[in-house]
Short mmCIF file of C-alpha atoms in Angstrom, two decimals:
data_model
loop_
_atom_site.label_atom_id
_atom_site.label_comp_id
_atom_site.label_asym_id
_atom_site.label_seq_id
_atom_site.Cartn_x
_atom_site.Cartn_y
_atom_site.Cartn_z
CA THR A 1 -21.88 -35.49 -46.29
CA GLY A 2 -21.27 -35.02 -50.28
CA LYS A 3 -24.41 -36.64 -51.20
CA ASP A 4 -26.41 -33.77 -50.65
CA PHE A 5 -24.27 -31.85 -52.85
CA ARG A 6 -24.19 -34.69 -55.64
CA ARG A 7 -27.77 -34.19 -55.41
CA THR A 8 -27.91 -30.32 -55.96
CA GLY A 9 -24.85 -29.08 -57.00
CA ARG A 10 -23.51 -31.57 -59.75
CA PRO A 11 -26.43 -30.94 -61.48
CA ALA A 12 -26.13 -27.24 -61.61
CA THR A 13 -22.06 -27.65 -62.36
CA ALA A 14 -22.92 -29.88 -65.09
CA VAL A 15 -25.65 -27.71 -66.72
CA ALA A 16 -23.16 -24.41 -66.61
CA ARG A 17 -20.11 -27.21 -67.84
CA GLY A 18 -18.12 -26.54 -65.12
CA ASP A 19 -15.43 -28.82 -63.35
CA VAL A 20 -17.67 -31.83 -61.96
CA PRO A 21 -15.25 -33.80 -60.20
CA ALA A 22 -13.54 -30.80 -58.70
CA ALA A 23 -17.01 -29.94 -57.37
CA LEU A 24 -17.72 -33.26 -55.61
CA PHE A 25 -13.85 -32.48 -54.15
CA ASN A 26 -14.41 -29.69 -52.72
CA ALA A 27 -18.06 -30.36 -51.80
CA THR A 28 -17.23 -33.56 -49.48
CA LEU A 29 -14.19 -31.80 -48.35
CA SER A 30 -15.89 -28.61 -46.63
CA SER A 31 -18.70 -31.03 -45.43
CA VAL A 32 -16.02 -33.11 -43.60
CA LEU A 33 -14.38 -29.82 -42.38
CA GLY A 34 -17.22 -28.58 -41.62
CA VAL A 35 -17.76 -31.31 -38.76
CA PHE A 36 -15.01 -30.21 -36.88
CA LEU A 37 -14.99 -26.63 -37.58
CA THR A 38 -18.26 -25.69 -37.03
CA PRO A 39 -18.54 -26.60 -33.38
CA LEU A 40 -15.55 -24.65 -32.57
CA TRP A 41 -16.73 -21.71 -34.30
CA LEU A 42 -19.64 -21.97 -32.39
CA THR A 43 -18.10 -22.32 -28.97
CA ALA A 44 -16.35 -18.55 -30.23
CA VAL A 45 -19.02 -17.02 -30.96
CA ARG A 46 -21.68 -18.13 -28.67
CA PRO A 47 -21.83 -16.58 -25.09
CA ALA A 48 -19.31 -17.34 -21.90
CA GLY A 49 -22.05 -19.18 -20.50
CA ALA A 50 -23.72 -21.03 -23.67
CA SER A 51 -20.63 -22.08 -24.59
CA ALA A 52 -19.73 -23.84 -21.37
CA SER A 53 -22.62 -25.64 -21.58
CA VAL A 54 -21.43 -27.59 -24.83
CA PRO A 55 -18.72 -30.07 -24.42
CA ILE A 56 -17.22 -29.44 -27.95
CA GLY A 57 -15.25 -32.88 -27.54
CA SER A 58 -18.96 -35.10 -27.39
CA VAL A 59 -20.27 -32.94 -30.05
CA ILE A 60 -17.56 -33.50 -32.59
CA TRP A 61 -17.40 -36.98 -31.69
CA ASP A 62 -21.17 -37.37 -32.03
CA LEU A 63 -21.00 -35.87 -35.57
CA VAL A 64 -18.64 -38.01 -36.63
CA LEU A 65 -20.50 -41.03 -35.40
CA TRP A 66 -23.58 -39.94 -36.85
CA LEU A 67 -22.37 -38.23 -40.21
CA ILE A 68 -18.74 -39.08 -41.09
CA LEU A 69 -18.86 -42.83 -39.95
CA PRO A 70 -22.47 -43.59 -42.03
CA LEU A 71 -20.33 -41.84 -45.20
CA ALA A 72 -17.78 -44.53 -44.93
CA LEU A 73 -19.29 -47.25 -44.16
CA GLY A 74 -21.65 -46.38 -47.01
CA GLN A 75 -19.04 -46.56 -49.42
CA LEU A 76 -17.27 -49.83 -48.45
CA PRO A 77 -19.82 -52.09 -49.63
CA ARG A 78 -20.52 -49.51 -52.85
CA PRO A 79 -18.77 -52.08 -55.32
CA PHE A 80 -21.14 -55.19 -54.43
CA LEU A 81 -24.29 -53.05 -53.53
CA GLY A 82 -23.61 -49.82 -56.01
CA LYS A 83 -25.75 -51.67 -58.84
CA LEU A 84 -28.94 -52.23 -56.29
CA ALA A 85 -28.87 -48.77 -54.92
CA ALA A 86 -28.82 -47.33 -58.40
CA ARG A 87 -31.75 -49.03 -59.40
CA HIS A 88 -33.70 -48.39 -56.46
CA LYS A 89 -32.42 -44.36 -56.22
CA GLN A 90 -35.80 -43.18 -56.17
CA GLN A 91 -36.78 -45.07 -53.10
CA ILE A 92 -33.47 -44.81 -50.66
CA GLN A 93 -33.70 -40.52 -51.87
CA ARG A 94 -37.89 -40.74 -50.78
CA VAL A 95 -36.52 -42.17 -47.34
CA ASP A 96 -33.78 -39.53 -46.61
CA ARG A 97 -36.16 -37.03 -47.55
CA ILE A 98 -38.81 -38.56 -44.98
CA THR A 99 -36.19 -38.39 -42.44
CA ILE A 100 -35.14 -34.82 -42.64
CA LEU A 101 -38.84 -33.35 -42.71
CA LEU A 102 -39.06 -35.83 -39.52
CA LEU A 103 -36.33 -34.27 -37.90
CA ILE A 104 -37.51 -30.60 -39.27
CA TYR A 105 -40.91 -31.75 -37.72
CA THR A 106 -40.23 -32.73 -34.27
CA SER A 107 -38.44 -29.44 -34.06
CA PHE A 108 -40.80 -27.07 -34.59
CA CYS A 109 -43.01 -29.25 -32.62
CA ASP A 110 -40.36 -28.68 -29.57
CA SER A 111 -40.76 -24.98 -30.26
CA PHE A 112 -44.47 -24.51 -30.37
CA GLN A 113 -44.55 -26.15 -27.33
CA ALA A 114 -42.28 -24.33 -25.80
CA GLY A 115 -43.55 -21.11 -26.80
CA ILE A 116 -40.71 -20.13 -28.58
CA TRP A 117 -42.95 -18.46 -31.74
CA GLN A 118 -45.30 -16.66 -29.48
CA GLY A 119 -44.90 -13.02 -30.75
CA HIS A 120 -43.37 -13.70 -33.59
CA GLY A 121 -45.17 -13.43 -36.87
CA PHE A 122 -44.87 -12.50 -40.50
CA VAL A 123 -42.54 -10.02 -40.03
CA SER A 124 -40.01 -12.36 -38.23
CA LEU A 125 -40.15 -14.27 -41.54
CA LEU A 126 -39.35 -11.53 -43.77
CA VAL A 127 -36.50 -10.64 -41.46
CA ALA A 128 -35.07 -14.30 -42.08
CA ALA A 129 -35.67 -14.36 -45.73
CA GLY A 130 -34.40 -11.20 -46.50
CA LEU A 131 -31.08 -11.85 -44.49
CA CYS A 132 -30.66 -15.02 -46.61
CA VAL A 133 -30.70 -13.16 -49.58
CA LEU A 134 -28.35 -10.77 -48.43
CA VAL A 135 -26.14 -13.79 -47.20
CA LEU A 136 -26.08 -16.04 -50.36
CA ALA A 137 -25.39 -12.43 -52.34
CA ILE A 138 -22.36 -11.65 -50.13
CA VAL A 139 -20.90 -15.46 -50.50
CA MET A 140 -21.88 -15.51 -54.05
CA ALA A 141 -19.98 -12.26 -54.74
CA THR A 142 -17.06 -12.95 -52.63
CA THR A 143 -16.27 -16.33 -53.96
CA ALA A 144 -16.91 -14.68 -57.61
CA PHE A 145 -13.86 -11.79 -56.94
CA ILE A 146 -11.59 -14.52 -54.98
CA ALA A 147 -11.65 -17.11 -58.08
CA SER A 148 -11.54 -14.15 -61.05
CA ALA A 149 -8.75 -12.60 -58.95
CA ALA A 150 -6.94 -15.53 -58.73
CA ASN A 151 -7.03 -16.17 -62.68
CA LEU A 152 -8.46 -19.75 -62.26
CA PRO A 153 -10.35 -20.87 -65.42
CA PHE A 154 -13.91 -20.60 -66.24
CA GLU A 155 -14.82 -24.25 -65.31
CA ASP A 156 -13.17 -23.46 -61.71
CA GLN A 157 -14.55 -20.45 -60.86
CA ILE A 158 -18.11 -22.48 -61.19
CA VAL A 159 -17.04 -25.12 -58.74
CA ALA A 160 -15.97 -22.08 -56.97
CA ILE A 161 -19.21 -19.96 -56.65
CA PHE A 162 -21.18 -23.15 -56.13
CA CYS A 163 -19.32 -24.69 -53.71
CA GLY A 164 -18.76 -21.87 -51.87
CA SER A 165 -22.01 -20.85 -51.16
CA LYS A 166 -23.74 -24.34 -50.43
CA LYS A 167 -25.44 -25.19 -47.37
CA THR A 168 -28.47 -28.05 -47.54
CA LEU A 169 -30.91 -29.73 -45.52
CA ALA A 170 -29.11 -32.93 -45.84
CA SER A 171 -26.24 -32.06 -43.93
CA GLY A 172 -27.54 -28.82 -41.71
CA VAL A 173 -30.46 -30.64 -40.20
CA PRO A 174 -28.88 -33.46 -38.54
CA MET A 175 -25.68 -31.40 -37.65
CA ALA A 176 -27.82 -28.82 -35.81
CA ARG A 177 -29.85 -31.84 -34.51
CA LEU A 178 -26.64 -33.05 -32.79
CA ILE A 179 -25.08 -29.70 -31.78
CA PHE A 180 -28.45 -27.88 -30.04
CA GLY A 181 -29.76 -31.59 -29.19
CA HIS A 182 -33.32 -30.65 -28.41
CA ASP A 183 -33.19 -26.72 -27.67
CA PRO A 184 -36.57 -25.24 -28.05
CA GLY A 185 -35.28 -22.57 -29.96
CA LEU A 186 -33.70 -25.16 -32.63
CA SER A 187 -36.48 -24.29 -35.11
CA VAL A 188 -35.70 -20.63 -35.46
CA ILE A 189 -32.29 -21.82 -36.53
CA LEU A 190 -33.54 -24.55 -38.68
CA LEU A 191 -36.38 -22.06 -40.61
CA GLN A 192 -32.97 -19.60 -41.99
CA LEU A 193 -31.74 -22.93 -43.30
CA MET A 194 -35.32 -23.84 -44.95
CA ILE A 195 -35.27 -20.53 -46.60
CA TYR A 196 -31.61 -20.60 -47.69
CA HIS A 197 -31.56 -24.20 -49.24
CA PRO A 198 -34.51 -23.52 -51.72
CA LEU A 199 -33.19 -20.08 -52.19
CA GLN A 200 -29.68 -21.09 -53.21
CA LEU A 201 -31.07 -23.78 -55.98
CA LEU A 202 -33.15 -21.24 -57.82
CA VAL A 203 -30.29 -18.64 -57.79
CA CYS A 204 -27.71 -21.47 -58.76
CA GLY A 205 -29.82 -22.76 -61.16
CA TRP A 206 -30.78 -19.76 -63.15
CA PHE A 207 -26.69 -19.07 -63.13
CA ALA A 208 -26.45 -22.58 -64.24
CA SER A 209 -28.43 -22.70 -66.90
CA ARG A 210 -27.36 -19.14 -68.43
CA TRP A 211 -23.36 -20.40 -68.09
CA GLY A 212 -24.42 -23.47 -69.96
CA ARG A 213 -26.17 -21.65 -72.85
CA ALA A 214 -23.30 -19.19 -73.20
CA ARG A 215 -20.23 -22.00 -72.97
CA LEU A 216 -22.39 -24.13 -75.48
CA GLN A 217 -23.04 -21.46 -77.75
CA ALA A 218 -19.16 -20.39 -77.46
CA GLN A 219 -18.32 -24.08 -78.31
CA ARG A 220 -20.18 -24.18 -81.43
CA GLN A 221 -18.73 -21.51 -82.20
CA GLN A 222 -14.90 -22.69 -82.00
CA PRO A 223 -15.16 -24.91 -84.67
CA LEU A 224 -16.59 -22.31 -87.26
CA ALA A 225 -13.88 -19.92 -85.98
CA ALA A 226 -11.07 -22.55 -86.93
CA ASP A 227 -12.75 -23.51 -90.21
CA LEU A 228 -12.20 -19.43 -91.02
CA GLU A 229 -8.98 -19.61 -89.66
CA ARG A 230 -8.15 -22.23 -92.09
CA GLY A 231 -9.86 -21.25 -94.91
CA ALA A 232 -7.95 -17.87 -94.72
CA LEU A 233 -4.28 -19.50 -94.04
CA GLN A 234 -4.84 -21.46 -97.33
CA SER A 235 -5.83 -18.44 -99.03
CA ALA A 236 -3.03 -16.17 -98.14
CA ARG A 237 -0.88 -19.81 -99.10
CA SER A 238 -2.35 -19.87 -102.53
CA VAL A 239 -2.10 -15.98 -102.95
CA GLY A 240 2.11 -16.36 -101.71
CA ARG A 241 2.52 -19.44 -104.46
CA ALA A 242 0.74 -17.56 -107.08
CA ARG A 243 2.78 -14.31 -106.63
CA ARG A 244 6.31 -16.63 -106.49
CA ARG A 245 5.13 -18.32 -109.61
CA GLY A 246 5.02 -14.91 -111.49
CA PRO A 247 2.48 -13.55 -113.97
CA LEU A 248 1.21 -16.08 -116.77
CA ARG A 249 2.48 -15.76 -120.16
#
């Protein structure tokens, strides 16, 4: 859902002085579309035998029931319980994170019990980390190129880069759990997400800090440039008036 982006992407967008409302809209829209597009994409790329065993209709229904419906229901009491939730924000986030950790823990327990990790050591971890770095670099470079080619304002280019590379544990773990169920190989899938998500936070945080400082410096220089321009214009007008009056006698 968009909630996970509000905890990660919105601060980065705000620090970089990008368009925060546009970031929230695009992040929420992409999360909702992902509920429907992800099962379709998996059906297209998985082998015929494997995809036939996944009832796409029931998978989409489960995703809507457990991801979209709670988001919608959570917005209904917001006018009445919003202040209460704000006062207990840390406790709510703690419960949310504990739930995600439990899902990851049970997935890895199932994988170890099934012997999935036998024969996969440190080299496999390095390969997964390298692939995550490569994917993140390609995604960020592609979105930056498209946004620049479209002549978007820099505020919207920031949104495109941060939203285009968004992939979080808060939405990815429940979605993977619902799609793959109790598949013993689920932890192998989650491992890549566990590497990608913090990597994305580090990289986007670095870019956000750099862009934010640059934009703040540019905004501070704008009033000075405007004052210099007004001063030059006033000086030119004074010289013009003096010339029209002629030499002093």
